[in-house]
mmCIF file of C-alpha atoms in Angstrom:
data_model
loop_
_atom_site.group_PDB
_atom_site.id
_atom_site.type_symbol
_atom_site.label_atom_id
_atom_site.label_comp_id
_atom_site.label_asym_id
_atom_site.label_seq_id
_atom_site.Cartn_x
_atom_site.Cartn_y
_atom_site.Cartn_z
ATOM 1 C CA MET A 97 63.732 141.548 45.490
ATOM 2 C CA SER A 98 66.110 145.319 45.978
ATOM 3 C CA ASP A 99 66.334 146.887 49.266
ATOM 4 C CA GLU A 100 64.713 150.058 47.590
ATOM 5 C CA LYS A 101 61.160 148.259 46.797
ATOM 6 C CA HIS A 102 58.670 148.030 49.464
ATOM 7 C CA PRO A 103 54.879 148.542 49.512
ATOM 8 C CA PRO A 104 53.168 151.502 48.746
ATOM 9 C CA GLU A 105 52.618 153.725 51.897
ATOM 10 C CA LEU A 106 48.300 153.543 51.335
ATOM 11 C CA LYS A 107 48.539 149.884 51.868
ATOM 12 C CA LEU A 108 50.719 150.014 54.641
ATOM 13 C CA THR A 109 48.221 152.810 56.534
ATOM 14 C CA THR A 110 45.194 150.347 55.393
ATOM 15 C CA THR A 111 46.491 147.273 57.194
ATOM 16 C CA LYS A 112 47.654 148.966 60.475
ATOM 17 C CA ARG A 113 44.073 150.015 60.603
ATOM 18 C CA ARG A 114 42.694 146.411 59.496
ATOM 19 C CA TRP A 115 45.146 145.082 62.690
ATOM 20 C CA ALA A 116 43.806 147.530 65.224
ATOM 21 C CA ALA A 117 40.514 146.882 64.212
ATOM 22 C CA ASP A 118 41.065 143.386 64.625
ATOM 23 C CA GLY A 119 43.173 143.566 67.715
ATOM 24 C CA LYS A 120 45.757 141.908 66.654
ATOM 25 C CA PHE A 121 48.922 141.785 67.818
ATOM 26 C CA LEU A 122 48.348 142.299 71.129
ATOM 27 C CA THR A 123 50.711 140.319 72.977
ATOM 28 C CA GLY A 124 53.144 141.895 75.573
ATOM 29 C CA ARG A 125 53.863 145.277 77.202
ATOM 30 C CA ILE A 126 56.547 147.250 76.804
ATOM 31 C CA ALA A 127 56.502 148.060 81.146
ATOM 32 C CA ARG A 128 55.353 146.044 84.175
ATOM 33 C CA PRO A 129 54.300 147.161 87.422
ATOM 34 C CA GLN A 130 57.219 147.122 89.644
ATOM 35 C CA GLU A 131 56.359 144.305 91.747
ATOM 36 C CA GLU A 132 55.788 142.338 88.188
ATOM 37 C CA ARG A 133 58.761 143.222 86.431
ATOM 38 C CA LEU A 134 61.082 140.183 88.271
ATOM 39 C CA PRO A 135 60.051 136.663 87.124
ATOM 40 C CA PRO A 136 59.798 133.849 89.051
ATOM 41 C CA GLY A 137 63.144 132.046 89.657
ATOM 42 C CA GLN A 138 65.180 135.113 87.870
ATOM 43 C CA HIS A 139 67.814 137.354 89.862
ATOM 44 C CA LEU A 140 69.326 140.354 88.713
ATOM 45 C CA VAL A 141 72.534 141.218 87.342
ATOM 46 C CA LYS A 142 74.463 144.477 86.052
ATOM 47 C CA ASP A 143 76.677 143.449 83.447
ATOM 48 C CA TRP A 144 75.636 141.214 80.046
ATOM 49 C CA PRO A 145 76.642 137.546 80.428
ATOM 50 C CA VAL A 146 77.665 136.228 76.854
ATOM 51 C CA LEU A 147 76.205 132.456 76.039
ATOM 52 C CA ASP A 148 76.359 131.293 72.403
ATOM 53 C CA LEU A 149 76.234 127.729 70.646
ATOM 54 C CA GLY A 150 80.350 128.254 70.603
ATOM 55 C CA GLN A 151 80.694 130.165 67.751
ATOM 56 C CA GLN A 152 80.388 133.976 67.142
ATOM 57 C CA PRO A 153 80.617 134.385 63.568
ATOM 58 C CA VAL A 154 82.056 137.704 62.041
ATOM 59 C CA ILE A 155 79.789 139.172 59.972
ATOM 60 C CA ARG A 156 80.616 142.641 58.113
ATOM 61 C CA THR A 157 78.047 145.051 57.377
ATOM 62 C CA GLU A 158 78.862 145.343 53.225
ATOM 63 C CA ASN A 159 78.498 141.146 53.124
ATOM 64 C CA TRP A 160 75.009 141.292 55.868
ATOM 65 C CA ARG A 161 71.841 140.583 54.651
ATOM 66 C CA LEU A 162 68.462 139.885 55.982
ATOM 67 C CA ASP A 163 65.980 137.311 54.110
ATOM 68 C CA ILE A 164 62.112 137.347 54.840
ATOM 69 C CA SER A 165 60.071 134.733 53.235
ATOM 70 C CA GLY A 166 57.440 132.131 53.362
ATOM 71 C CA HIS A 167 53.588 133.717 54.173
ATOM 72 C CA VAL A 168 53.647 136.965 53.165
ATOM 73 C CA GLU A 169 52.520 139.492 50.712
ATOM 74 C CA HIS A 170 56.045 141.051 50.101
ATOM 75 C CA PRO A 171 59.360 139.176 50.486
ATOM 76 C CA LEU A 172 62.672 141.114 51.071
ATOM 77 C CA SER A 173 66.182 140.241 51.265
ATOM 78 C CA LEU A 174 67.766 143.323 52.687
ATOM 79 C CA GLY A 175 71.235 144.455 52.609
ATOM 80 C CA TRP A 176 72.923 146.754 55.195
ATOM 81 C CA ALA A 177 71.766 149.762 53.664
ATOM 82 C CA GLY A 178 68.508 149.075 52.921
ATOM 83 C CA PHE A 179 67.950 147.464 56.477
ATOM 84 C CA LYS A 180 69.256 151.282 57.746
ATOM 85 C CA ALA A 181 66.540 152.666 55.207
ATOM 86 C CA LEU A 182 64.011 151.381 57.119
ATOM 87 C CA PRO A 183 62.077 153.651 60.093
ATOM 88 C CA GLN A 184 64.224 153.423 63.034
ATOM 89 C CA SER A 185 62.901 153.115 66.555
ATOM 90 C CA ASP A 186 64.175 153.167 70.370
ATOM 91 C CA ARG A 187 63.182 150.748 72.469
ATOM 92 C CA LEU A 188 63.689 150.189 76.556
ATOM 93 C CA SER A 189 63.128 146.814 78.086
ATOM 94 C CA ASP A 190 64.282 144.222 80.409
ATOM 95 C CA MET A 191 65.878 140.910 79.314
ATOM 96 C CA HIS A 192 65.247 137.312 80.721
ATOM 97 C CA CYS A 193 67.802 134.838 80.514
ATOM 98 C CA VAL A 194 67.077 131.078 80.997
ATOM 99 C CA THR A 195 69.989 130.667 83.395
ATOM 100 C CA THR A 196 68.270 132.411 85.876
ATOM 101 C CA TRP A 197 69.438 135.972 85.381
ATOM 102 C CA SER A 198 67.497 139.319 84.296
ATOM 103 C CA ARG A 199 68.691 142.712 83.515
ATOM 104 C CA TYR A 200 66.813 145.747 83.863
ATOM 105 C CA ASP A 201 66.020 149.167 81.721
ATOM 106 C CA ASN A 202 68.501 147.974 78.191
ATOM 107 C CA HIS A 203 67.877 151.018 75.548
ATOM 108 C CA TRP A 204 67.865 149.470 72.123
ATOM 109 C CA GLN A 205 67.786 150.882 68.565
ATOM 110 C CA GLY A 206 66.541 149.437 65.458
ATOM 111 C CA VAL A 207 63.748 148.382 63.419
ATOM 112 C CA ALA A 208 61.014 147.751 65.295
ATOM 113 C CA VAL A 209 59.178 144.408 64.116
ATOM 114 C CA ARG A 210 56.352 146.132 63.919
ATOM 115 C CA ASP A 211 57.731 148.467 61.221
ATOM 116 C CA LEU A 212 59.075 145.317 59.309
ATOM 117 C CA LEU A 213 55.597 143.749 59.307
ATOM 118 C CA ASP A 214 54.084 146.850 57.764
ATOM 119 C CA GLN A 215 56.804 146.229 54.835
ATOM 120 C CA VAL A 216 56.146 142.308 54.101
ATOM 121 C CA MET A 217 52.262 142.029 55.548
ATOM 122 C CA PRO A 218 52.023 138.857 56.516
ATOM 123 C CA LYS A 219 49.120 136.936 55.145
ATOM 124 C CA PRO A 220 46.120 135.596 57.341
ATOM 125 C CA GLU A 221 47.394 132.325 57.321
ATOM 126 C CA ALA A 222 50.351 133.414 58.655
ATOM 127 C CA SER A 223 50.301 132.128 62.663
ATOM 128 C CA HIS A 224 54.705 131.494 63.271
ATOM 129 C CA VAL A 225 57.998 132.730 62.587
ATOM 130 C CA LEU A 226 60.798 130.594 62.460
ATOM 131 C CA LEU A 227 64.059 132.525 62.635
ATOM 132 C CA THR A 228 67.564 131.548 61.546
ATOM 133 C CA SER A 229 71.031 132.650 62.393
ATOM 134 C CA TYR A 230 74.137 133.278 60.798
ATOM 135 C CA ASP A 231 75.655 130.305 62.761
ATOM 136 C CA GLY A 232 72.962 128.162 62.236
ATOM 137 C CA TYR A 233 70.904 128.758 65.211
ATOM 138 C CA THR A 234 67.220 128.714 65.006
ATOM 139 C CA THR A 235 64.573 129.567 67.291
ATOM 140 C CA ASN A 236 60.679 129.737 66.648
ATOM 141 C CA MET A 237 57.808 131.828 68.176
ATOM 142 C CA PRO A 238 54.205 132.920 67.660
ATOM 143 C CA LEU A 239 53.587 135.817 65.245
ATOM 144 C CA ALA A 240 51.465 137.609 67.557
ATOM 145 C CA ASP A 241 54.461 137.342 70.001
ATOM 146 C CA PHE A 242 57.281 138.416 67.293
ATOM 147 C CA ALA A 243 54.535 141.135 66.576
ATOM 148 C CA SER A 244 54.657 142.336 70.127
ATOM 149 C CA GLU A 245 55.160 146.175 70.433
ATOM 150 C CA ASP A 246 58.167 146.141 72.310
ATOM 151 C CA ALA A 247 59.945 143.417 69.782
ATOM 152 C CA ILE A 248 63.014 145.619 68.229
ATOM 153 C CA LEU A 249 65.644 143.879 65.241
ATOM 154 C CA ALA A 250 68.286 145.751 66.880
ATOM 155 C CA THR A 251 71.487 147.163 65.786
ATOM 156 C CA ASP A 252 72.632 149.084 68.797
ATOM 157 C CA TRP A 253 72.573 148.762 72.559
ATOM 158 C CA GLU A 254 73.320 151.486 75.336
ATOM 159 C CA GLY A 255 73.910 153.814 72.373
ATOM 160 C CA GLN A 256 76.961 151.755 70.618
ATOM 161 C CA PRO A 257 76.841 149.401 68.232
ATOM 162 C CA ILE A 258 75.761 145.635 69.346
ATOM 163 C CA SER A 259 78.628 143.504 69.668
ATOM 164 C CA ARG A 260 79.946 140.461 67.428
ATOM 165 C CA THR A 261 79.561 138.760 71.081
ATOM 166 C CA HIS A 262 75.923 139.837 71.882
ATOM 167 C CA GLY A 263 74.838 138.791 68.166
ATOM 168 C CA GLY A 264 75.985 142.251 66.334
ATOM 169 C CA PRO A 265 75.458 143.741 63.767
ATOM 170 C CA MET A 266 71.484 142.564 63.996
ATOM 171 C CA ARG A 267 69.937 140.592 66.566
ATOM 172 C CA LEU A 268 66.372 140.225 67.634
ATOM 173 C CA VAL A 269 65.242 141.471 71.378
ATOM 174 C CA VAL A 270 61.600 140.207 72.164
ATOM 175 C CA PRO A 271 61.710 141.057 75.812
ATOM 176 C CA HIS A 272 58.578 139.356 77.076
ATOM 177 C CA LEU A 273 60.058 135.605 76.349
ATOM 178 C CA TYR A 274 63.292 134.236 77.453
ATOM 179 C CA LEU A 275 66.243 135.659 75.603
ATOM 180 C CA TRP A 276 67.331 132.612 73.678
ATOM 181 C CA LYS A 277 64.055 133.440 71.726
ATOM 182 C CA SER A 278 65.873 136.704 70.923
ATOM 183 C CA ALA A 279 68.026 134.995 67.843
ATOM 184 C CA LYS A 280 71.602 136.669 67.787
ATOM 185 C CA TRP A 281 72.934 137.262 64.220
ATOM 186 C CA LEU A 282 69.622 137.048 62.518
ATOM 187 C CA THR A 283 69.824 136.704 58.913
ATOM 188 C CA ARG A 284 66.394 134.492 57.857
ATOM 189 C CA ILE A 285 62.821 135.461 59.017
ATOM 190 C CA ASP A 286 60.619 132.612 57.764
ATOM 191 C CA PHE A 287 56.608 133.131 57.801
ATOM 192 C CA ARG A 288 55.061 130.080 58.670
ATOM 193 C CA ALA A 289 51.104 128.463 58.966
ATOM 194 C CA GLY A 290 52.513 126.362 61.766
ATOM 195 C CA ASP A 291 54.750 125.767 64.489
ATOM 196 C CA MET A 292 58.277 124.347 63.827
ATOM 197 C CA ALA A 293 60.677 123.871 66.531
ATOM 198 C CA GLY A 294 63.860 125.301 66.828
ATOM 199 C CA PHE A 295 67.653 124.532 68.287
ATOM 200 C CA TRP A 296 66.945 124.077 72.066
ATOM 201 C CA GLU A 297 63.278 123.772 71.435
ATOM 202 C CA ARG A 298 64.300 120.400 69.921
ATOM 203 C CA ASN A 299 66.853 119.595 72.594
ATOM 204 C CA GLY A 300 64.318 120.332 75.517
ATOM 205 C CA TYR A 301 63.210 123.810 75.880
ATOM 206 C CA HIS A 302 59.644 125.267 76.004
ATOM 207 C CA MET A 303 58.308 125.895 72.493
ATOM 208 C CA ARG A 304 56.878 129.247 73.510
ATOM 209 C CA GLY A 305 59.134 130.551 76.503
ATOM 210 C CA ASP A 306 57.503 132.888 78.957
ATOM 211 C CA PRO A 307 59.550 133.795 81.982
ATOM 212 C CA TRP A 308 56.616 134.942 84.337
ATOM 213 C CA ARG A 309 55.237 131.399 84.030
ATOM 214 C CA GLU A 310 58.896 129.803 83.837
ATOM 215 C CA GLU A 311 58.122 128.043 80.428
ATOM 216 C CA ARG A 312 61.920 126.653 80.567
ATOM 217 C CA TYR A 313 61.429 123.377 79.503
ATOM 218 C CA SER A 314 59.388 121.108 77.409
ATOM 219 C CA GLY A 315 57.598 119.653 80.452
ATOM 220 C CA ASP A 316 57.352 123.063 82.410
#
């Protein structure tokens, strides 16, 4: 499908109203009370440590694509221009890495996940997403977590394009889960009718990864 083809506005409005009436996708909060802000076992940092699988792919925006497939009414294959033509949003959120560091008040710009969902319209049987990155990395999460209000497909951090080392030109940010769920260099989103473990989940990490429950490893 070309970058320019999107569902009609009327149908998007209808879908939003249906989700609101059903109380769907209410997981996650943009802000937490100060006393709840730092998850257990975490410490604050001022910088942004770099962690990856040993590869940092070079992706030029003219060659970049994001494919959305699976249990959706409107699969999409977006180039950079098509992605940037979607509604653009700002988010402010904290991030928490499973290696025990946290960083407060990160400013993001990009496409809110909920705005992407309005375009592709997940089918009723869609319960999870499997995310794939340009370096072959994969991770999974429930659709309710992916659709949280503060989740964003981010292209900018602190007013500047996200660097290649941190997942640019676009990465996912889901602030209420550990950062390994926020896939760098994202290139594919597959909506699934069931859960499927990604890279770290197959190697001993928790299937969900809630920092406030310290869901770091499979036995937690």
